[in-house]
PDB file of N, CA and C in Angstrom:
ATOM      1  N   UNK H   1      89.713 112.638 114.147  1.00 52.00           N
ATOM      2  CA  UNK H   1      88.915 112.156 113.058  1.00 52.00           C
ATOM      3  C   UNK H   1      87.544 111.802 113.612  1.00 52.00           C
ATOM      4  N   UNK H   2      86.529 112.248 112.945  1.00 54.00           N
ATOM      5  CA  UNK H   2      85.157 111.921 113.323  1.00 54.00           C
ATOM      6  C   UNK H   2      84.589 110.917 112.354  1.00 54.00           C
ATOM      7  N   UNK H   3      83.869 109.968 112.898  1.00 54.00           N
ATOM      8  CA  UNK H   3      83.181 108.990 112.055  1.00 54.00           C
ATOM      9  C   UNK H   3      81.691 109.192 112.232  1.00 54.00           C
ATOM     10  N   UNK H   4      80.993 109.318 111.133  1.00 55.00           N
ATOM     11  CA  UNK H   4      79.542 109.419 111.156  1.00 55.00           C
ATOM     12  C   UNK H   4      78.987 108.496 110.094  1.00 55.00           C
ATOM     13  N   UNK H   5      77.702 108.263 110.156  1.00 52.00           N
ATOM     14  CA  UNK H   5      77.076 107.425 109.141  1.00 52.00           C
ATOM     15  C   UNK H   5      76.154 108.260 108.279  1.00 52.00           C
ATOM     16  N   UNK H   6      75.890 107.752 107.108  1.00 52.00           N
ATOM     17  CA  UNK H   6      74.959 108.392 106.192  1.00 52.00           C
ATOM     18  C   UNK H   6      73.729 107.501 106.129  1.00 52.00           C
ATOM     19  N   UNK H   7      72.551 108.035 106.423  1.00 52.00           N
ATOM     20  CA  UNK H   7      71.365 107.191 106.383  1.00 52.00           C
ATOM     21  C   UNK H   7      71.106 106.656 104.981  1.00 52.00           C
ATOM     22  N   UNK H   8      70.527 105.471 104.917  1.00 49.00           N
ATOM     23  CA  UNK H   8      70.264 104.829 103.627  1.00 49.00           C
ATOM     24  C   UNK H   8      69.320 105.653 102.763  1.00 49.00           C
ATOM     25  N   UNK H   9      68.484 106.466 103.386  1.00 47.00           N
ATOM     26  CA  UNK H   9      67.484 107.209 102.638  1.00 47.00           C
ATOM     27  C   UNK H   9      68.005 108.539 102.104  1.00 47.00           C
ATOM     28  N   UNK H  10      69.307 108.759 102.151  1.00 46.00           N
ATOM     29  CA  UNK H  10      69.853 110.007 101.619  1.00 46.00           C
ATOM     30  C   UNK H  10      69.440 110.165 100.170  1.00 46.00           C
ATOM     31  N   UNK H  11      68.916 111.313  99.837  1.00 47.00           N
ATOM     32  CA  UNK H  11      68.455 111.551  98.477  1.00 47.00           C
ATOM     33  C   UNK H  11      67.025 111.109  98.265  1.00 47.00           C
ATOM     34  N   UNK H  12      66.372 110.619  99.315  1.00 50.00           N
ATOM     35  CA  UNK H  12      64.997 110.160  99.222  1.00 50.00           C
ATOM     36  C   UNK H  12      64.110 111.012 100.118  1.00 50.00           C
ATOM     37  N   UNK H  13      62.880 111.135  99.732  1.00 48.00           N
ATOM     38  CA  UNK H  13      61.911 111.821 100.582  1.00 48.00           C
ATOM     39  C   UNK H  13      61.022 110.767 101.222  1.00 48.00           C
ATOM     40  N   UNK H  14      60.149 111.199 102.125  1.00 47.00           N
ATOM     41  CA  UNK H  14      59.284 110.239 102.820  1.00 47.00           C
ATOM     42  C   UNK H  14      58.355 109.487 101.872  1.00 47.00           C
ATOM     43  N   UNK H  15      58.035 110.087 100.739  1.00 43.00           N
ATOM     44  CA  UNK H  15      57.108 109.440  99.821  1.00 43.00           C
ATOM     45  C   UNK H  15      57.816 108.735  98.658  1.00 43.00           C
ATOM     46  N   UNK H  16      59.110 108.522  98.784  1.00 45.00           N
ATOM     47  CA  UNK H  16      59.837 107.802  97.738  1.00 45.00           C
ATOM     48  C   UNK H  16      61.075 108.536  97.293  1.00 45.00           C
ATOM     49  N   UNK H  17      61.895 107.849  96.532  1.00 47.00           N
ATOM     50  CA  UNK H  17      63.153 108.439  96.083  1.00 47.00           C
ATOM     51  C   UNK H  17      62.916 109.454  94.983  1.00 47.00           C
ATOM     52  N   UNK H  18      63.753 110.460  95.000  1.00 51.00           N
ATOM     53  CA  UNK H  18      63.710 111.461  93.944  1.00 51.00           C
ATOM     54  C   UNK H  18      64.779 111.104  92.918  1.00 51.00           C
ATOM     55  N   UNK H  19      64.816 111.821  91.849  1.00 50.00           N
ATOM     56  CA  UNK H  19      65.814 111.579  90.818  1.00 50.00           C
ATOM     57  C   UNK H  19      67.075 112.394  91.053  1.00 50.00           C
ATOM     58  N   UNK H  20      67.201 112.981  92.246  1.00 60.00           N
ATOM     59  CA  UNK H  20      68.375 113.806  92.508  1.00 60.00           C
ATOM     60  C   UNK H  20      69.636 112.944  92.543  1.00 60.00           C
ATOM     61  N   UNK H  21      70.709 113.527  92.054  1.00 64.00           N
ATOM     62  CA  UNK H  21      71.993 112.845  91.991  1.00 64.00           C
ATOM     63  C   UNK H  21      72.797 113.224  93.219  1.00 64.00           C
ATOM     64  N   UNK H  22      73.369 112.272  93.904  1.00 72.00           N
ATOM     65  CA  UNK H  22      74.143 112.548  95.108  1.00 72.00           C
ATOM     66  C   UNK H  22      75.552 111.986  94.946  1.00 72.00           C
ATOM     67  N   UNK H  23      76.559 112.855  94.964  1.00 75.00           N
ATOM     68  CA  UNK H  23      77.942 112.427  94.773  1.00 75.00           C
ATOM     69  C   UNK H  23      78.384 111.397  95.801  1.00 75.00           C
ATOM     70  N   UNK H  24      77.873 111.505  97.023  1.00 76.00           N
ATOM     71  CA  UNK H  24      78.267 110.579  98.069  1.00 76.00           C
ATOM     72  C   UNK H  24      77.880 109.140  97.791  1.00 76.00           C
ATOM     73  N   UNK H  25      76.908 108.934  96.926  1.00 77.00           N
ATOM     74  CA  UNK H  25      76.479 107.577  96.590  1.00 77.00           C
ATOM     75  C   UNK H  25      77.346 106.946  95.508  1.00 77.00           C
ATOM     76  N   UNK H  26      78.173 107.727  94.853  1.00 82.00           N
ATOM     77  CA  UNK H  26      78.978 107.191  93.759  1.00 82.00           C
ATOM     78  C   UNK H  26      80.474 107.170  94.052  1.00 82.00           C
ATOM     79  N   UNK H  27      80.917 107.927  95.041  1.00 84.00           N
ATOM     80  CA  UNK H  27      82.351 107.933  95.345  1.00 84.00           C
ATOM     81  C   UNK H  27      82.700 106.735  96.215  1.00 84.00           C
ATOM     82  N   UNK H  28      83.855 106.200  96.000  1.00 82.00           N
ATOM     83  CA  UNK H  28      84.378 105.147  96.866  1.00 82.00           C
ATOM     84  C   UNK H  28      84.981 105.822  98.102  1.00 82.00           C
ATOM     85  N   UNK H  29      85.483 105.010  99.033  1.00 89.00           N
ATOM     86  CA  UNK H  29      86.151 105.575 100.206  1.00 89.00           C
ATOM     87  C   UNK H  29      87.323 106.440  99.757  1.00 89.00           C
ATOM     88  N   UNK H  30      87.493 107.566 100.423  1.00 94.00           N
ATOM     89  CA  UNK H  30      88.618 108.442 100.115  1.00 94.00           C
ATOM     90  C   UNK H  30      88.996 109.227 101.362  1.00 94.00           C
ATOM     91  N   UNK H  31      90.207 109.738 101.352  1.00 95.00           N
ATOM     92  CA  UNK H  31      90.694 110.604 102.424  1.00 95.00           C
ATOM     93  C   UNK H  31      91.164 111.897 101.771  1.00 95.00           C
ATOM     94  N   UNK H  32      90.605 113.001 102.215  1.00 96.00           N
ATOM     95  CA  UNK H  32      91.024 114.311 101.723  1.00 96.00           C
ATOM     96  C   UNK H  32      92.026 114.863 102.739  1.00 96.00           C
ATOM     97  N   UNK H  33      93.272 114.983 102.329  1.00 97.00           N
ATOM     98  CA  UNK H  33      94.332 115.468 103.196  1.00 97.00           C
ATOM     99  C   UNK H  33      94.583 116.941 102.899  1.00 97.00           C
ATOM    100  N   UNK H  34      94.339 117.776 103.888  1.00 96.00           N
ATOM    101  CA  UNK H  34      94.605 119.204 103.745  1.00 96.00           C
ATOM    102  C   UNK H  34      95.565 119.610 104.858  1.00 96.00           C
ATOM    103  N   UNK H  35      96.563 120.362 104.510  1.00 95.00           N
ATOM    104  CA  UNK H  35      97.636 120.698 105.431  1.00 95.00           C
ATOM    105  C   UNK H  35      97.609 122.182 105.759  1.00 95.00           C
ATOM    106  N   UNK H  36      98.023 122.545 106.980  1.00 96.00           N
ATOM    107  CA  UNK H  36      98.047 123.972 107.334  1.00 96.00           C
ATOM    108  C   UNK H  36      99.093 124.717 106.510  1.00 96.00           C
ATOM    109  N   UNK H  37      98.854 125.982 106.337  1.00 95.00           N
ATOM    110  CA  UNK H  37      99.811 126.823 105.617  1.00 95.00           C
ATOM    111  C   UNK H  37     101.056 127.028 106.479  1.00 95.00           C
ATOM    112  N   UNK H  38     102.184 126.817 105.883  1.00 95.00           N
ATOM    113  CA  UNK H  38     103.455 126.994 106.588  1.00 95.00           C
ATOM    114  C   UNK H  38     103.869 128.459 106.472  1.00 95.00           C
ATOM    115  N   UNK H  39     104.519 129.011 107.512  1.00 95.00           N
ATOM    116  CA  UNK H  39     104.971 130.416 107.419  1.00 95.00           C
ATOM    117  C   UNK H  39     105.857 130.666 106.200  1.00 95.00           C
ATOM    118  N   UNK H  40     106.637 129.662 105.811  1.00 95.00           N
ATOM    119  CA  UNK H  40     107.455 129.771 104.601  1.00 95.00           C
ATOM    120  C   UNK H  40     106.643 129.135 103.467  1.00 95.00           C
ATOM    121  N   UNK H  41     106.082 129.926 102.565  1.00 92.00           N
ATOM    122  CA  UNK H  41     105.201 129.394 101.515  1.00 92.00           C
ATOM    123  C   UNK H  41     105.799 128.255 100.693  1.00 92.00           C
ATOM    124  N   UNK H  42     107.109 128.232 100.532  1.00 93.00           N
ATOM    125  CA  UNK H  42     107.720 127.158  99.737  1.00 93.00           C
ATOM    126  C   UNK H  42     107.629 125.805 100.454  1.00 93.00           C
ATOM    127  N   UNK H  43     107.347 125.813 101.763  1.00 95.00           N
ATOM    128  CA  UNK H  43     107.224 124.573 102.528  1.00 95.00           C
ATOM    129  C   UNK H  43     105.770 124.132 102.724  1.00 95.00           C
ATOM    130  N   UNK H  44     104.824 124.922 102.215  1.00 95.00           N
ATOM    131  CA  UNK H  44     103.411 124.549 102.318  1.00 95.00           C
ATOM    132  C   UNK H  44     103.108 123.395 101.366  1.00 95.00           C
ATOM    133  N   UNK H  45     102.279 122.494 101.824  1.00 96.00           N
ATOM    134  CA  UNK H  45     101.892 121.339 101.014  1.00 96.00           C
ATOM    135  C   UNK H  45     100.488 121.542 100.460  1.00 96.00           C
ATOM    136  N   UNK H  46     100.269 121.220  99.192  1.00 96.00           N
ATOM    137  CA  UNK H  46      98.924 121.333  98.622  1.00 96.00           C
ATOM    138  C   UNK H  46      98.045 120.181  99.125  1.00 96.00           C
ATOM    139  N   UNK H  47      96.737 120.312  99.009  1.00 97.00           N
ATOM    140  CA  UNK H  47      95.857 119.210  99.410  1.00 97.00           C
ATOM    141  C   UNK H  47      96.042 118.001  98.496  1.00 97.00           C
ATOM    142  N   UNK H  48      95.752 116.823  99.033  1.00 98.00           N
ATOM    143  CA  UNK H  48      95.883 115.564  98.299  1.00 98.00           C
ATOM    144  C   UNK H  48      94.692 114.692  98.652  1.00 98.00           C
ATOM    145  N   UNK H  49      94.166 113.969  97.680  1.00 97.00           N
ATOM    146  CA  UNK H  49      93.125 112.970  97.929  1.00 97.00           C
ATOM    147  C   UNK H  49      93.767 111.597  97.798  1.00 97.00           C
ATOM    148  N   UNK H  50      93.553 110.762  98.817  1.00 97.00           N
ATOM    149  CA  UNK H  50      94.059 109.389  98.813  1.00 97.00           C
ATOM    150  C   UNK H  50      92.878 108.464  98.559  1.00 97.00           C
ATOM    151  N   UNK H  51      93.001 107.631  97.520  1.00 95.00           N
ATOM    152  CA  UNK H  51      91.963 106.661  97.168  1.00 95.00           C
ATOM    153  C   UNK H  51      92.622 105.293  97.069  1.00 95.00           C
ATOM    154  N   UNK H  52      92.137 104.366  97.870  1.00 92.00           N
ATOM    155  CA  UNK H  52      92.699 103.022  97.859  1.00 92.00           C
ATOM    156  C   UNK H  52      91.834 102.113  97.003  1.00 92.00           C
ATOM    157  N   UNK H  53      92.478 101.358  96.133  1.00 89.00           N
ATOM    158  CA  UNK H  53      91.771 100.434  95.262  1.00 89.00           C
ATOM    159  C   UNK H  53      92.172  98.997  95.510  1.00 89.00           C
ATOM    160  N   UNK H  54      91.624  98.098  94.739  1.00 90.00           N
ATOM    161  CA  UNK H  54      91.872  96.672  94.892  1.00 90.00           C
ATOM    162  C   UNK H  54      93.332  96.320  94.633  1.00 90.00           C
ATOM    163  N   UNK H  55      93.925  96.956  93.630  1.00 94.00           N
ATOM    164  CA  UNK H  55      95.302  96.601  93.266  1.00 94.00           C
ATOM    165  C   UNK H  55      96.323  97.697  93.576  1.00 94.00           C
ATOM    166  N   UNK H  56      95.894  98.751  94.232  1.00 94.00           N
ATOM    167  CA  UNK H  56      96.833  99.814  94.553  1.00 94.00           C
ATOM    168  C   UNK H  56      96.114 101.040  95.065  1.00 94.00           C
ATOM    169  N   UNK H  57      96.857 102.119  95.196  1.00 95.00           N
ATOM    170  CA  UNK H  57      96.302 103.363  95.717  1.00 95.00           C
ATOM    171  C   UNK H  57      96.633 104.519  94.776  1.00 95.00           C
ATOM    172  N   UNK H  58      95.805 105.539  94.859  1.00 95.00           N
ATOM    173  CA  UNK H  58      96.028 106.749  94.067  1.00 95.00           C
ATOM    174  C   UNK H  58      96.182 107.937  95.002  1.00 95.00           C
ATOM    175  N   UNK H  59      97.070 108.812  94.647  1.00 96.00           N
ATOM    176  CA  UNK H  59      97.193 110.105  95.315  1.00 96.00           C
ATOM    177  C   UNK H  59      96.863 111.150  94.256  1.00 96.00           C
ATOM    178  N   UNK H  60      95.737 111.806  94.423  1.00 97.00           N
ATOM    179  CA  UNK H  60      95.268 112.784  93.438  1.00 97.00           C
ATOM    180  C   UNK H  60      95.598 114.183  93.941  1.00 97.00           C
ATOM    181  N   UNK H  61      96.208 114.993  93.063  1.00 97.00           N
ATOM    182  CA  UNK H  61      96.604 116.325  93.510  1.00 97.00           C
ATOM    183  C   UNK H  61      96.253 117.449  92.543  1.00 97.00           C
ATOM    184  N   UNK H  62      95.616 117.116  91.433  1.00 97.00           N
ATOM    185  CA  UNK H  62      95.224 118.178  90.491  1.00 97.00           C
ATOM    186  C   UNK H  62      94.068 118.972  91.096  1.00 97.00           C
ATOM    187  N   UNK H  63      94.081 120.290  90.941  1.00 97.00           N
ATOM    188  CA  UNK H  63      93.021 121.124  91.538  1.00 97.00           C
ATOM    189  C   UNK H  63      91.601 120.686  91.147  1.00 97.00           C
ATOM    190  N   UNK H  64      91.386 120.270  89.899  1.00 97.00           N
ATOM    191  CA  UNK H  64      90.040 119.853  89.495  1.00 97.00           C
ATOM    192  C   UNK H  64      89.622 118.570  90.215  1.00 97.00           C
ATOM    193  N   UNK H  65      90.565 117.674  90.471  1.00 96.00           N
ATOM    194  CA  UNK H  65      90.264 116.449  91.208  1.00 96.00           C
ATOM    195  C   UNK H  65      89.942 116.774  92.671  1.00 96.00           C
ATOM    196  N   UNK H  66      90.748 117.639  93.261  1.00 97.00           N
ATOM    197  CA  UNK H  66      90.524 118.056  94.643  1.00 97.00           C
ATOM    198  C   UNK H  66      89.142 118.687  94.779  1.00 97.00           C
ATOM    199  N   UNK H  67      88.782 119.549  93.832  1.00 96.00           N
ATOM    200  CA  UNK H  67      87.472 120.213  93.870  1.00 96.00           C
ATOM    201  C   UNK H  67      86.325 119.206  93.806  1.00 96.00           C
ATOM    202  N   UNK H  68      86.462 118.174  92.983  1.00 94.00           N
ATOM    203  CA  UNK H  68      85.411 117.162  92.881  1.00 94.00           C
ATOM    204  C   UNK H  68      85.236 116.417  94.207  1.00 94.00           C
ATOM    205  N   UNK H  69      86.337 116.079  94.857  1.00 95.00           N
ATOM    206  CA  UNK H  69      86.242 115.375  96.138  1.00 95.00           C
ATOM    207  C   UNK H  69      85.758 116.302  97.250  1.00 95.00           C
ATOM    208  N   UNK H  70      86.105 117.576  97.179  1.00 95.00           N
ATOM    209  CA  UNK H  70      85.560 118.536  98.156  1.00 95.00           C
ATOM    210  C   UNK H  70      84.042 118.637  97.999  1.00 95.00           C
ATOM    211  N   UNK H  71      83.569 118.640  96.761  1.00 92.00           N
ATOM    212  CA  UNK H  71      82.119 118.692  96.522  1.00 92.00           C
ATOM    213  C   UNK H  71      81.442 117.436  97.070  1.00 92.00           C
ATOM    214  N   UNK H  72      82.045 116.278  96.840  1.00 92.00           N
ATOM    215  CA  UNK H  72      81.487 115.028  97.366  1.00 92.00           C
ATOM    216  C   UNK H  72      81.472 115.071  98.891  1.00 92.00           C
ATOM    217  N   UNK H  73      82.563 115.536  99.508  1.00 93.00           N
ATOM    218  CA  UNK H  73      82.649 115.629 100.959  1.00 93.00           C
ATOM    219  C   UNK H  73      81.550 116.533 101.515  1.00 93.00           C
ATOM    220  N   UNK H  74      81.310 117.663 100.859  1.00 92.00           N
ATOM    221  CA  UNK H  74      80.273 118.598 101.311  1.00 92.00           C
ATOM    222  C   UNK H  74      78.895 117.940 101.245  1.00 92.00           C
ATOM    223  N   UNK H  75      78.619 117.199 100.182  1.00 89.00           N
ATOM    224  CA  UNK H  75      77.324 116.538 100.053  1.00 89.00           C
ATOM    225  C   UNK H  75      77.166 115.424 101.083  1.00 89.00           C
ATOM    226  N   UNK H  76      78.229 114.689 101.338  1.00 90.00           N
ATOM    227  CA  UNK H  76      78.173 113.618 102.336  1.00 90.00           C
ATOM    228  C   UNK H  76      77.914 114.223 103.715  1.00 90.00           C
ATOM    229  N   UNK H  77      78.613 115.285 104.059  1.00 90.00           N
ATOM    230  CA  UNK H  77      78.415 115.929 105.366  1.00 90.00           C
ATOM    231  C   UNK H  77      77.011 116.470 105.513  1.00 90.00           C
ATOM    232  N   UNK H  78      76.421 116.929 104.412  1.00 89.00           N
ATOM    233  CA  UNK H  78      75.079 117.511 104.475  1.00 89.00           C
ATOM    234  C   UNK H  78      74.023 116.485 104.875  1.00 89.00           C
ATOM    235  N   UNK H  79      74.238 115.217 104.554  1.00 87.00           N
ATOM    236  CA  UNK H  79      73.232 114.189 104.869  1.00 87.00           C
ATOM    237  C   UNK H  79      73.676 113.232 105.969  1.00 87.00           C
ATOM    238  N   UNK H  80      74.904 113.375 106.447  1.00 89.00           N
ATOM    239  CA  UNK H  80      75.418 112.462 107.479  1.00 89.00           C
ATOM    240  C   UNK H  80      74.730 112.727 108.811  1.00 89.00           C
ATOM    241  N   UNK H  81      74.564 111.660 109.577  1.00 92.00           N
ATOM    242  CA  UNK H  81      74.058 111.803 110.930  1.00 92.00           C
ATOM    243  C   UNK H  81      75.126 112.445 111.798  1.00 92.00           C
ATOM    244  N   UNK H  82      74.711 113.078 112.879  1.00 93.00           N
ATOM    245  CA  UNK H  82      75.680 113.636 113.819  1.00 93.00           C
ATOM    246  C   UNK H  82      76.380 112.487 114.542  1.00 93.00           C
ATOM    247  N   UNK H  83      77.436 112.801 115.272  1.00 94.00           N
ATOM    248  CA  UNK H  83      78.128 111.752 116.030  1.00 94.00           C
ATOM    249  C   UNK H  83      77.171 111.096 117.034  1.00 94.00           C
ATOM    250  N   UNK H  84      76.359 111.892 117.705  1.00 96.00           N
ATOM    251  CA  UNK H  84      75.396 111.358 118.670  1.00 96.00           C
ATOM    252  C   UNK H  84      74.394 110.449 117.975  1.00 96.00           C
ATOM    253  N   UNK H  85      73.849 110.904 116.857  1.00 95.00           N
ATOM    254  CA  UNK H  85      72.883 110.095 116.109  1.00 95.00           C
ATOM    255  C   UNK H  85      73.523 108.808 115.597  1.00 95.00           C
ATOM    256  N   UNK H  86      74.778 108.883 115.191  1.00 94.00           N
ATOM    257  CA  UNK H  86      75.486 107.694 114.713  1.00 94.00           C
ATOM    258  C   UNK H  86      75.636 106.678 115.841  1.00 94.00           C
ATOM    259  N   UNK H  87      76.046 107.150 117.025  1.00 96.00           N
ATOM    260  CA  UNK H  87      76.164 106.235 118.175  1.00 96.00           C
ATOM    261  C   UNK H  87      74.827 105.574 118.476  1.00 96.00           C
ATOM    262  N   UNK H  88      73.758 106.376 118.474  1.00 96.00           N
ATOM    263  CA  UNK H  88      72.423 105.834 118.765  1.00 96.00           C
ATOM    264  C   UNK H  88      72.009 104.794 117.723  1.00 96.00           C
ATOM    265  N   UNK H  89      72.285 105.058 116.463  1.00 95.00           N
ATOM    266  CA  UNK H  89      71.947 104.111 115.404  1.00 95.00           C
ATOM    267  C   UNK H  89      72.722 102.812 115.570  1.00 95.00           C
ATOM    268  N   UNK H  90      74.019 102.905 115.829  1.00 96.00           N
ATOM    269  CA  UNK H  90      74.838 101.710 115.998  1.00 96.00           C
ATOM    270  C   UNK H  90      74.356 100.905 117.201  1.00 96.00           C
ATOM    271  N   UNK H  91      74.040 101.577 118.304  1.00 96.00           N
ATOM    272  CA  UNK H  91      73.543 100.871 119.488  1.00 96.00           C
ATOM    273  C   UNK H  91      72.192 100.210 119.223  1.00 96.00           C
ATOM    274  N   UNK H  92      71.322 100.886 118.502  1.00 95.00           N
ATOM    275  CA  UNK H  92      70.017 100.315 118.157  1.00 95.00           C
ATOM    276  C   UNK H  92      70.180  99.054 117.308  1.00 95.00           C
ATOM    277  N   UNK H  93      71.051  99.114 116.322  1.00 95.00           N
ATOM    278  CA  UNK H  93      71.288  97.953 115.457  1.00 95.00           C
ATOM    279  C   UNK H  93      71.913  96.822 116.266  1.00 95.00           C
ATOM    280  N   UNK H  94      72.861  97.155 117.152  1.00 95.00           N
ATOM    281  CA  UNK H  94      73.491  96.123 117.983  1.00 95.00           C
ATOM    282  C   UNK H  94      72.450  95.439 118.863  1.00 95.00           C
ATOM    283  N   UNK H  95      71.512  96.213 119.423  1.00 94.00           N
ATOM    284  CA  UNK H  95      70.468  95.616 120.262  1.00 94.00           C
ATOM    285  C   UNK H  95      69.573  94.679 119.459  1.00 94.00           C
ATOM    286  N   UNK H  96      69.308  95.031 118.205  1.00 93.00           N
ATOM    287  CA  UNK H  96      68.489  94.170 117.347  1.00 93.00           C
ATOM    288  C   UNK H  96      69.151  92.803 117.154  1.00 93.00           C
ATOM    289  N   UNK H  97      70.471  92.794 117.078  1.00 91.00           N
ATOM    290  CA  UNK H  97      71.195  91.534 116.879  1.00 91.00           C
ATOM    291  C   UNK H  97      71.302  90.723 118.161  1.00 91.00           C
ATOM    292  N   UNK H  98      71.149  91.381 119.322  1.00 88.00           N
ATOM    293  CA  UNK H  98      71.181  90.659 120.592  1.00 88.00           C
ATOM    294  C   UNK H  98      69.897  89.872 120.819  1.00 88.00           C
ATOM    295  N   UNK H  99      68.807  90.326 120.241  1.00 73.00           N
ATOM    296  CA  UNK H  99      67.494  89.693 120.460  1.00 73.00           C
ATOM    297  C   UNK H  99      67.341  88.397 119.730  1.00 73.00           C
TER     298      UNK H  99
END
């Protein structure tokens, strides 16, 4: 599992925010579970989205729901910092708190 961060300015340009809509800004935390295809097709598992809430959790498995979360995942990845950039950002912020 890789952890990366999304910069706060996602969806913004240097001269101010645009009116573009970004799915990553509206989705809550989620886990998209995709499983490898089994040689016996009857044993293959479909993808599932796990969403944890305040009073419980949801397991979403309808194709339209999966597609929406795949779209959100693609948009989040498009603006996320790389692992190296994420480490550098975290270290920079940690140093600011040491001062």
